């Protein structure tokens, strides 16, 4: 069953997981929250790839004195640590033997190597390029004030308090992925929930997608970074999400 989200509210994210783009693919419009406080241990500054030893999280360090006191929009990346070299090497080690990594690396790595000052700017530049590569044409805009979490005691602020590029509060009730699409979420992915999850070939699984290993464990590791899907499926990646 394919969902249909009218307007979806998402956090900014670094090379987000597959389900993040599943939401975008099934939304009429997406709002990226830029007024929230920075949160550690989230997809805002980390991604999960499939390395030889299994799933591996890669994190972007941020300037520590700012991370607890500023909105996500103003968080600066700490280039004093050699994280960029580590990430580039990790991507290559994980995906050099996939069918399409080299092709997409030419588009994505220059964005990383441009070294934007702010985490939010890096994530948005990557998001714009990823949507282009996936051939997604969903409008994406930024919140102008913090959007109260959907389902809270005060579901949404009034239009006066929540002016989001002309959208009425009613239009914002469709999907809020800010807490759902996070590493700490223990439930199944949104693709699995809607019965839309498909297996594809992954380099270090070395099994036919969807079959079990000899020890009975699944041979497919779902909901990794979009880089995993793009590297494996290339131009067909978008069809996995629609």
mmCIF file of C-alpha atoms in Angstrom:
data_model
loop_
_atom_site.group_PDB
_atom_site.id
_atom_site.type_symbol
_atom_site.label_atom_id
_atom_site.label_comp_id
_atom_site.label_asym_id
_atom_site.label_seq_id
_atom_site.Cartn_x
_atom_site.Cartn_y
_atom_site.Cartn_z
ATOM 1 C CA UNK A 1 0.000 0.000 0.000
ATOM 2 C CA UNK A 2 1.597 3.257 -1.085
ATOM 3 C CA UNK A 3 0.984 6.157 1.306
ATOM 4 C CA UNK A 4 0.120 9.682 0.286
ATOM 5 C CA UNK A 5 1.410 12.432 2.543
ATOM 6 C CA UNK A 6 0.166 15.919 1.806
ATOM 7 C CA UNK A 7 2.801 17.958 3.651
ATOM 8 C CA UNK A 8 5.609 16.230 5.527
ATOM 9 C CA UNK A 9 7.830 17.822 8.179
ATOM 10 C CA UNK A 10 11.374 16.422 8.340
ATOM 11 C CA UNK A 11 14.621 17.273 10.069
ATOM 12 C CA UNK A 12 17.686 18.157 8.107
ATOM 13 C CA UNK A 13 19.818 15.030 7.633
ATOM 14 C CA UNK A 14 23.233 13.980 6.343
ATOM 15 C CA UNK A 15 22.912 11.493 3.450
ATOM 16 C CA UNK A 16 19.619 10.347 5.013
ATOM 17 C CA UNK A 17 18.259 6.809 5.227
ATOM 18 C CA UNK A 18 16.126 5.353 2.472
ATOM 19 C CA UNK A 19 12.861 5.912 4.365
ATOM 20 C CA UNK A 20 13.525 9.680 4.431
ATOM 21 C CA UNK A 21 13.325 9.732 0.641
ATOM 22 C CA UNK A 22 10.368 7.349 0.697
ATOM 23 C CA UNK A 23 8.472 10.059 2.588
ATOM 24 C CA UNK A 24 9.578 12.713 0.097
ATOM 25 C CA UNK A 25 8.535 10.536 -2.842
ATOM 26 C CA UNK A 26 5.004 10.240 -1.437
ATOM 27 C CA UNK A 27 4.540 13.841 -0.291
ATOM 28 C CA UNK A 28 2.979 16.779 -2.068
ATOM 29 C CA UNK A 29 5.338 19.112 -0.273
ATOM 30 C CA UNK A 30 8.152 18.812 2.275
ATOM 31 C CA UNK A 31 9.136 21.188 5.054
ATOM 32 C CA UNK A 32 12.633 20.973 6.527
ATOM 33 C CA UNK A 33 12.738 22.122 10.154
ATOM 34 C CA UNK A 34 15.408 24.809 10.539
ATOM 35 C CA UNK A 35 14.307 26.355 13.835
ATOM 36 C CA UNK A 36 14.753 23.397 16.185
ATOM 37 C CA UNK A 37 17.608 23.015 18.653
ATOM 38 C CA UNK A 38 20.471 20.780 17.603
ATOM 39 C CA UNK A 39 20.172 17.172 18.809
ATOM 40 C CA UNK A 40 23.029 14.725 19.185
ATOM 41 C CA UNK A 41 22.956 11.119 17.958
ATOM 42 C CA UNK A 42 20.529 11.771 15.125
ATOM 43 C CA UNK A 43 20.568 11.692 11.337
ATOM 44 C CA UNK A 44 21.173 15.439 11.409
ATOM 45 C CA UNK A 45 24.912 14.844 11.401
ATOM 46 C CA UNK A 46 25.296 11.115 10.730
ATOM 47 C CA UNK A 47 24.595 8.467 8.130
ATOM 48 C CA UNK A 48 24.694 4.673 8.124
ATOM 49 C CA UNK A 49 26.483 2.755 5.376
ATOM 50 C CA UNK A 50 27.196 -0.945 4.859
ATOM 51 C CA UNK A 51 30.899 -1.663 5.399
ATOM 52 C CA UNK A 52 32.745 -4.985 5.273
ATOM 53 C CA UNK A 53 32.099 -5.487 8.987
ATOM 54 C CA UNK A 54 28.417 -4.606 8.797
ATOM 55 C CA UNK A 55 26.436 -1.372 9.199
ATOM 56 C CA UNK A 56 28.681 1.563 10.117
ATOM 57 C CA UNK A 57 27.655 5.012 11.340
ATOM 58 C CA UNK A 58 29.647 8.017 10.121
ATOM 59 C CA UNK A 59 29.257 11.275 12.049
ATOM 60 C CA UNK A 60 30.138 14.873 11.249
ATOM 61 C CA UNK A 61 31.625 16.625 14.301
ATOM 62 C CA UNK A 62 30.235 20.041 15.095
ATOM 63 C CA UNK A 63 31.665 22.961 17.061
ATOM 64 C CA UNK A 64 31.010 21.792 20.613
ATOM 65 C CA UNK A 65 30.418 25.113 22.313
ATOM 66 C CA UNK A 66 27.503 25.780 19.971
ATOM 67 C CA UNK A 67 25.738 22.451 19.771
ATOM 68 C CA UNK A 68 23.581 22.877 22.884
ATOM 69 C CA UNK A 69 22.776 26.550 22.564
ATOM 70 C CA UNK A 70 21.967 27.265 18.917
ATOM 71 C CA UNK A 71 19.284 26.278 16.426
ATOM 72 C CA UNK A 72 20.275 23.666 13.881
ATOM 73 C CA UNK A 73 20.508 26.358 11.218
ATOM 74 C CA UNK A 74 23.481 27.963 13.001
ATOM 75 C CA UNK A 75 25.513 24.859 13.904
ATOM 76 C CA UNK A 76 29.008 24.961 12.418
ATOM 77 C CA UNK A 77 30.984 21.936 11.248
ATOM 78 C CA UNK A 78 34.271 21.216 13.031
ATOM 79 C CA UNK A 79 36.886 20.785 10.306
ATOM 80 C CA UNK A 80 39.612 20.566 12.926
ATOM 81 C CA UNK A 81 38.926 16.823 12.999
ATOM 82 C CA UNK A 82 39.799 14.681 9.930
ATOM 83 C CA UNK A 83 36.247 13.400 9.506
ATOM 84 C CA UNK A 84 35.988 14.358 5.821
ATOM 85 C CA UNK A 85 38.921 12.195 4.764
ATOM 86 C CA UNK A 86 37.552 9.344 6.874
ATOM 87 C CA UNK A 87 34.092 9.572 5.317
ATOM 88 C CA UNK A 88 35.415 9.703 1.753
ATOM 89 C CA UNK A 89 37.606 6.659 2.377
ATOM 90 C CA UNK A 90 34.743 4.807 4.078
ATOM 91 C CA UNK A 91 32.370 5.487 1.168
ATOM 92 C CA UNK A 92 34.939 4.218 -1.309
ATOM 93 C CA UNK A 93 35.721 1.100 0.733
ATOM 94 C CA UNK A 94 32.023 0.315 1.091
ATOM 95 C CA UNK A 95 30.841 1.027 -2.445
ATOM 96 C CA UNK A 96 33.734 1.014 -4.914
ATOM 97 C CA UNK A 97 32.659 -2.437 -6.069
ATOM 98 C CA UNK A 98 29.017 -1.485 -6.526
ATOM 99 C CA UNK A 99 27.643 -0.765 -9.967
ATOM 100 C CA UNK A 100 27.092 2.992 -9.684
ATOM 101 C CA UNK A 101 29.146 4.469 -6.828
ATOM 102 C CA UNK A 102 31.833 6.039 -9.018
ATOM 103 C CA UNK A 103 29.159 7.734 -11.125
ATOM 104 C CA UNK A 104 27.393 9.336 -8.163
ATOM 105 C CA UNK A 105 30.580 10.139 -6.258
ATOM 106 C CA UNK A 106 31.365 12.652 -8.992
ATOM 107 C CA UNK A 107 28.206 14.562 -7.996
ATOM 108 C CA UNK A 108 28.258 14.176 -4.227
ATOM 109 C CA UNK A 109 31.897 14.330 -3.140
ATOM 110 C CA UNK A 110 32.528 17.854 -4.497
ATOM 111 C CA UNK A 111 29.743 19.090 -2.199
ATOM 112 C CA UNK A 112 31.505 17.569 0.796
ATOM 113 C CA UNK A 113 34.893 18.831 -0.352
ATOM 114 C CA UNK A 114 33.572 22.391 -0.712
ATOM 115 C CA UNK A 115 33.544 22.445 3.120
ATOM 116 C CA UNK A 116 30.448 24.523 3.902
ATOM 117 C CA UNK A 117 30.675 26.291 7.244
ATOM 118 C CA UNK A 118 27.270 25.197 8.503
ATOM 119 C CA UNK A 119 25.923 21.653 8.850
ATOM 120 C CA UNK A 120 22.497 22.744 7.633
ATOM 121 C CA UNK A 121 23.955 24.184 4.423
ATOM 122 C CA UNK A 122 25.885 20.994 3.710
ATOM 123 C CA UNK A 123 22.803 18.846 4.272
ATOM 124 C CA UNK A 124 20.621 21.025 2.076
ATOM 125 C CA UNK A 125 23.159 21.039 -0.762
ATOM 126 C CA UNK A 126 23.351 17.247 -0.595
ATOM 127 C CA UNK A 127 19.557 16.955 -0.428
ATOM 128 C CA UNK A 128 19.118 19.117 -3.523
ATOM 129 C CA UNK A 129 21.626 17.011 -5.468
ATOM 130 C CA UNK A 130 20.162 13.716 -4.241
ATOM 131 C CA UNK A 131 16.667 14.722 -5.302
ATOM 132 C CA UNK A 132 18.053 15.610 -8.718
ATOM 133 C CA UNK A 133 19.760 12.213 -8.984
ATOM 134 C CA UNK A 134 16.552 10.445 -7.923
ATOM 135 C CA UNK A 135 14.524 12.555 -10.356
ATOM 136 C CA UNK A 136 12.261 13.829 -7.559
ATOM 137 C CA UNK A 137 10.370 17.055 -8.178
ATOM 138 C CA UNK A 138 8.623 17.507 -4.829
ATOM 139 C CA UNK A 139 8.713 21.126 -3.567
ATOM 140 C CA UNK A 140 10.960 21.516 -0.509
ATOM 141 C CA UNK A 141 10.891 24.596 1.715
ATOM 142 C CA UNK A 142 12.104 25.607 5.177
ATOM 143 C CA UNK A 143 10.079 26.327 8.283
ATOM 144 C CA UNK A 144 10.056 29.973 9.330
ATOM 145 C CA UNK A 145 9.341 29.179 12.997
ATOM 146 C CA UNK A 146 9.476 25.933 14.944
ATOM 147 C CA UNK A 147 6.551 23.657 14.096
ATOM 148 C CA UNK A 148 5.052 22.106 17.234
ATOM 149 C CA UNK A 149 5.268 18.295 16.991
ATOM 150 C CA UNK A 150 2.151 16.739 15.556
ATOM 151 C CA UNK A 151 0.198 14.695 18.070
ATOM 152 C CA UNK A 152 1.323 16.762 21.069
ATOM 153 C CA UNK A 153 -1.090 18.331 23.543
ATOM 154 C CA UNK A 154 -0.957 21.424 21.350
ATOM 155 C CA UNK A 155 -0.832 19.764 17.930
ATOM 156 C CA UNK A 156 0.032 22.864 15.956
ATOM 157 C CA UNK A 157 0.417 26.523 16.774
ATOM 158 C CA UNK A 158 -1.919 29.038 15.270
ATOM 159 C CA UNK A 159 -1.231 30.473 11.843
ATOM 160 C CA UNK A 160 -0.018 33.607 13.593
ATOM 161 C CA UNK A 161 2.658 31.624 15.444
ATOM 162 C CA UNK A 162 3.411 29.202 12.650
ATOM 163 C CA UNK A 163 3.800 30.937 9.341
ATOM 164 C CA UNK A 164 5.309 28.410 6.957
ATOM 165 C CA UNK A 165 5.359 29.959 3.516
ATOM 166 C CA UNK A 166 1.598 30.391 3.395
ATOM 167 C CA UNK A 167 0.632 26.867 4.473
ATOM 168 C CA UNK A 168 -2.326 26.627 6.823
ATOM 169 C CA UNK A 169 -1.994 24.589 10.050
ATOM 170 C CA UNK A 170 -4.440 21.987 8.736
ATOM 171 C CA UNK A 171 -2.080 21.210 5.859
ATOM 172 C CA UNK A 172 0.724 20.417 8.301
ATOM 173 C CA UNK A 173 -1.080 17.521 9.972
ATOM 174 C CA UNK A 174 -0.185 14.916 7.369
ATOM 175 C CA UNK A 175 3.177 13.505 8.454
ATOM 176 C CA UNK A 176 5.812 14.471 11.011
ATOM 177 C CA UNK A 177 8.996 12.448 10.622
ATOM 178 C CA UNK A 178 11.208 14.438 12.965
ATOM 179 C CA UNK A 179 11.072 11.848 15.751
ATOM 180 C CA UNK A 180 10.153 8.802 13.662
ATOM 181 C CA UNK A 181 13.074 8.951 11.232
ATOM 182 C CA UNK A 182 15.904 8.756 13.760
ATOM 183 C CA UNK A 183 18.582 6.176 14.698
ATOM 184 C CA UNK A 184 16.982 5.661 18.119
ATOM 185 C CA UNK A 185 13.625 4.583 16.645
ATOM 186 C CA UNK A 186 13.289 0.844 17.347
ATOM 187 C CA UNK A 187 10.314 -0.032 15.154
ATOM 188 C CA UNK A 188 10.268 -1.090 11.517
ATOM 189 C CA UNK A 189 11.029 1.336 8.728
ATOM 190 C CA UNK A 190 8.266 3.234 6.988
ATOM 191 C CA UNK A 191 8.818 1.160 3.846
ATOM 192 C CA UNK A 192 8.228 -2.035 5.820
ATOM 193 C CA UNK A 193 5.206 -0.531 7.585
ATOM 194 C CA UNK A 194 3.544 0.252 4.267
ATOM 195 C CA UNK A 195 4.600 -3.026 2.657
ATOM 196 C CA UNK A 196 6.869 -1.246 0.172
ATOM 197 C CA UNK A 197 10.274 -2.566 1.180
ATOM 198 C CA UNK A 198 12.218 -4.232 -1.636
ATOM 199 C CA UNK A 199 15.547 -6.013 -1.382
ATOM 200 C CA UNK A 200 18.388 -5.109 -3.712
ATOM 201 C CA UNK A 201 21.954 -6.369 -4.100
ATOM 202 C CA UNK A 202 24.381 -5.162 -1.426
ATOM 203 C CA UNK A 203 28.124 -5.651 -1.909
ATOM 204 C CA UNK A 204 29.084 -7.062 1.495
ATOM 205 C CA UNK A 205 26.009 -9.248 1.882
ATOM 206 C CA UNK A 206 27.153 -11.444 -1.023
ATOM 207 C CA UNK A 207 23.844 -13.233 -1.213
ATOM 208 C CA UNK A 208 20.843 -13.082 -3.505
ATOM 209 C CA UNK A 209 18.635 -10.242 -2.252
ATOM 210 C CA UNK A 210 15.813 -11.447 -0.040
ATOM 211 C CA UNK A 211 17.274 -14.878 0.691
ATOM 212 C CA UNK A 212 18.648 -15.914 4.058
ATOM 213 C CA UNK A 213 22.259 -16.558 4.896
ATOM 214 C CA UNK A 214 23.351 -20.039 5.912
ATOM 215 C CA UNK A 215 22.887 -19.113 9.573
ATOM 216 C CA UNK A 216 19.290 -18.085 8.907
ATOM 217 C CA UNK A 217 19.784 -14.339 9.312
ATOM 218 C CA UNK A 218 18.379 -12.053 6.612
ATOM 219 C CA UNK A 219 20.667 -11.348 3.689
ATOM 220 C CA UNK A 220 19.355 -7.829 3.108
ATOM 221 C CA UNK A 221 20.015 -4.907 5.467
ATOM 222 C CA UNK A 222 17.264 -2.311 4.978
ATOM 223 C CA UNK A 223 17.032 1.424 5.474
ATOM 224 C CA UNK A 224 20.682 2.371 5.162
ATOM 225 C CA UNK A 225 21.812 5.714 3.744
ATOM 226 C CA UNK A 226 20.380 6.631 0.373
ATOM 227 C CA UNK A 227 23.976 6.261 -0.851
ATOM 228 C CA UNK A 228 23.616 2.486 -0.425
ATOM 229 C CA UNK A 229 20.549 2.344 -2.682
ATOM 230 C CA UNK A 230 21.957 4.742 -5.271
ATOM 231 C CA UNK A 231 25.238 2.850 -5.473
ATOM 232 C CA UNK A 232 23.416 -0.420 -6.101
ATOM 233 C CA UNK A 233 20.515 0.628 -8.309
ATOM 234 C CA UNK A 234 21.639 3.834 -9.994
ATOM 235 C CA UNK A 235 18.929 5.373 -12.200
ATOM 236 C CA UNK A 236 16.407 2.803 -10.934
ATOM 237 C CA UNK A 237 16.789 3.913 -7.310
ATOM 238 C CA UNK A 238 13.846 6.283 -7.537
ATOM 239 C CA UNK A 239 11.495 3.479 -8.567
ATOM 240 C CA UNK A 240 12.252 1.645 -5.298
ATOM 241 C CA UNK A 241 10.807 4.602 -3.412
ATOM 242 C CA UNK A 242 7.719 5.468 -5.418
#
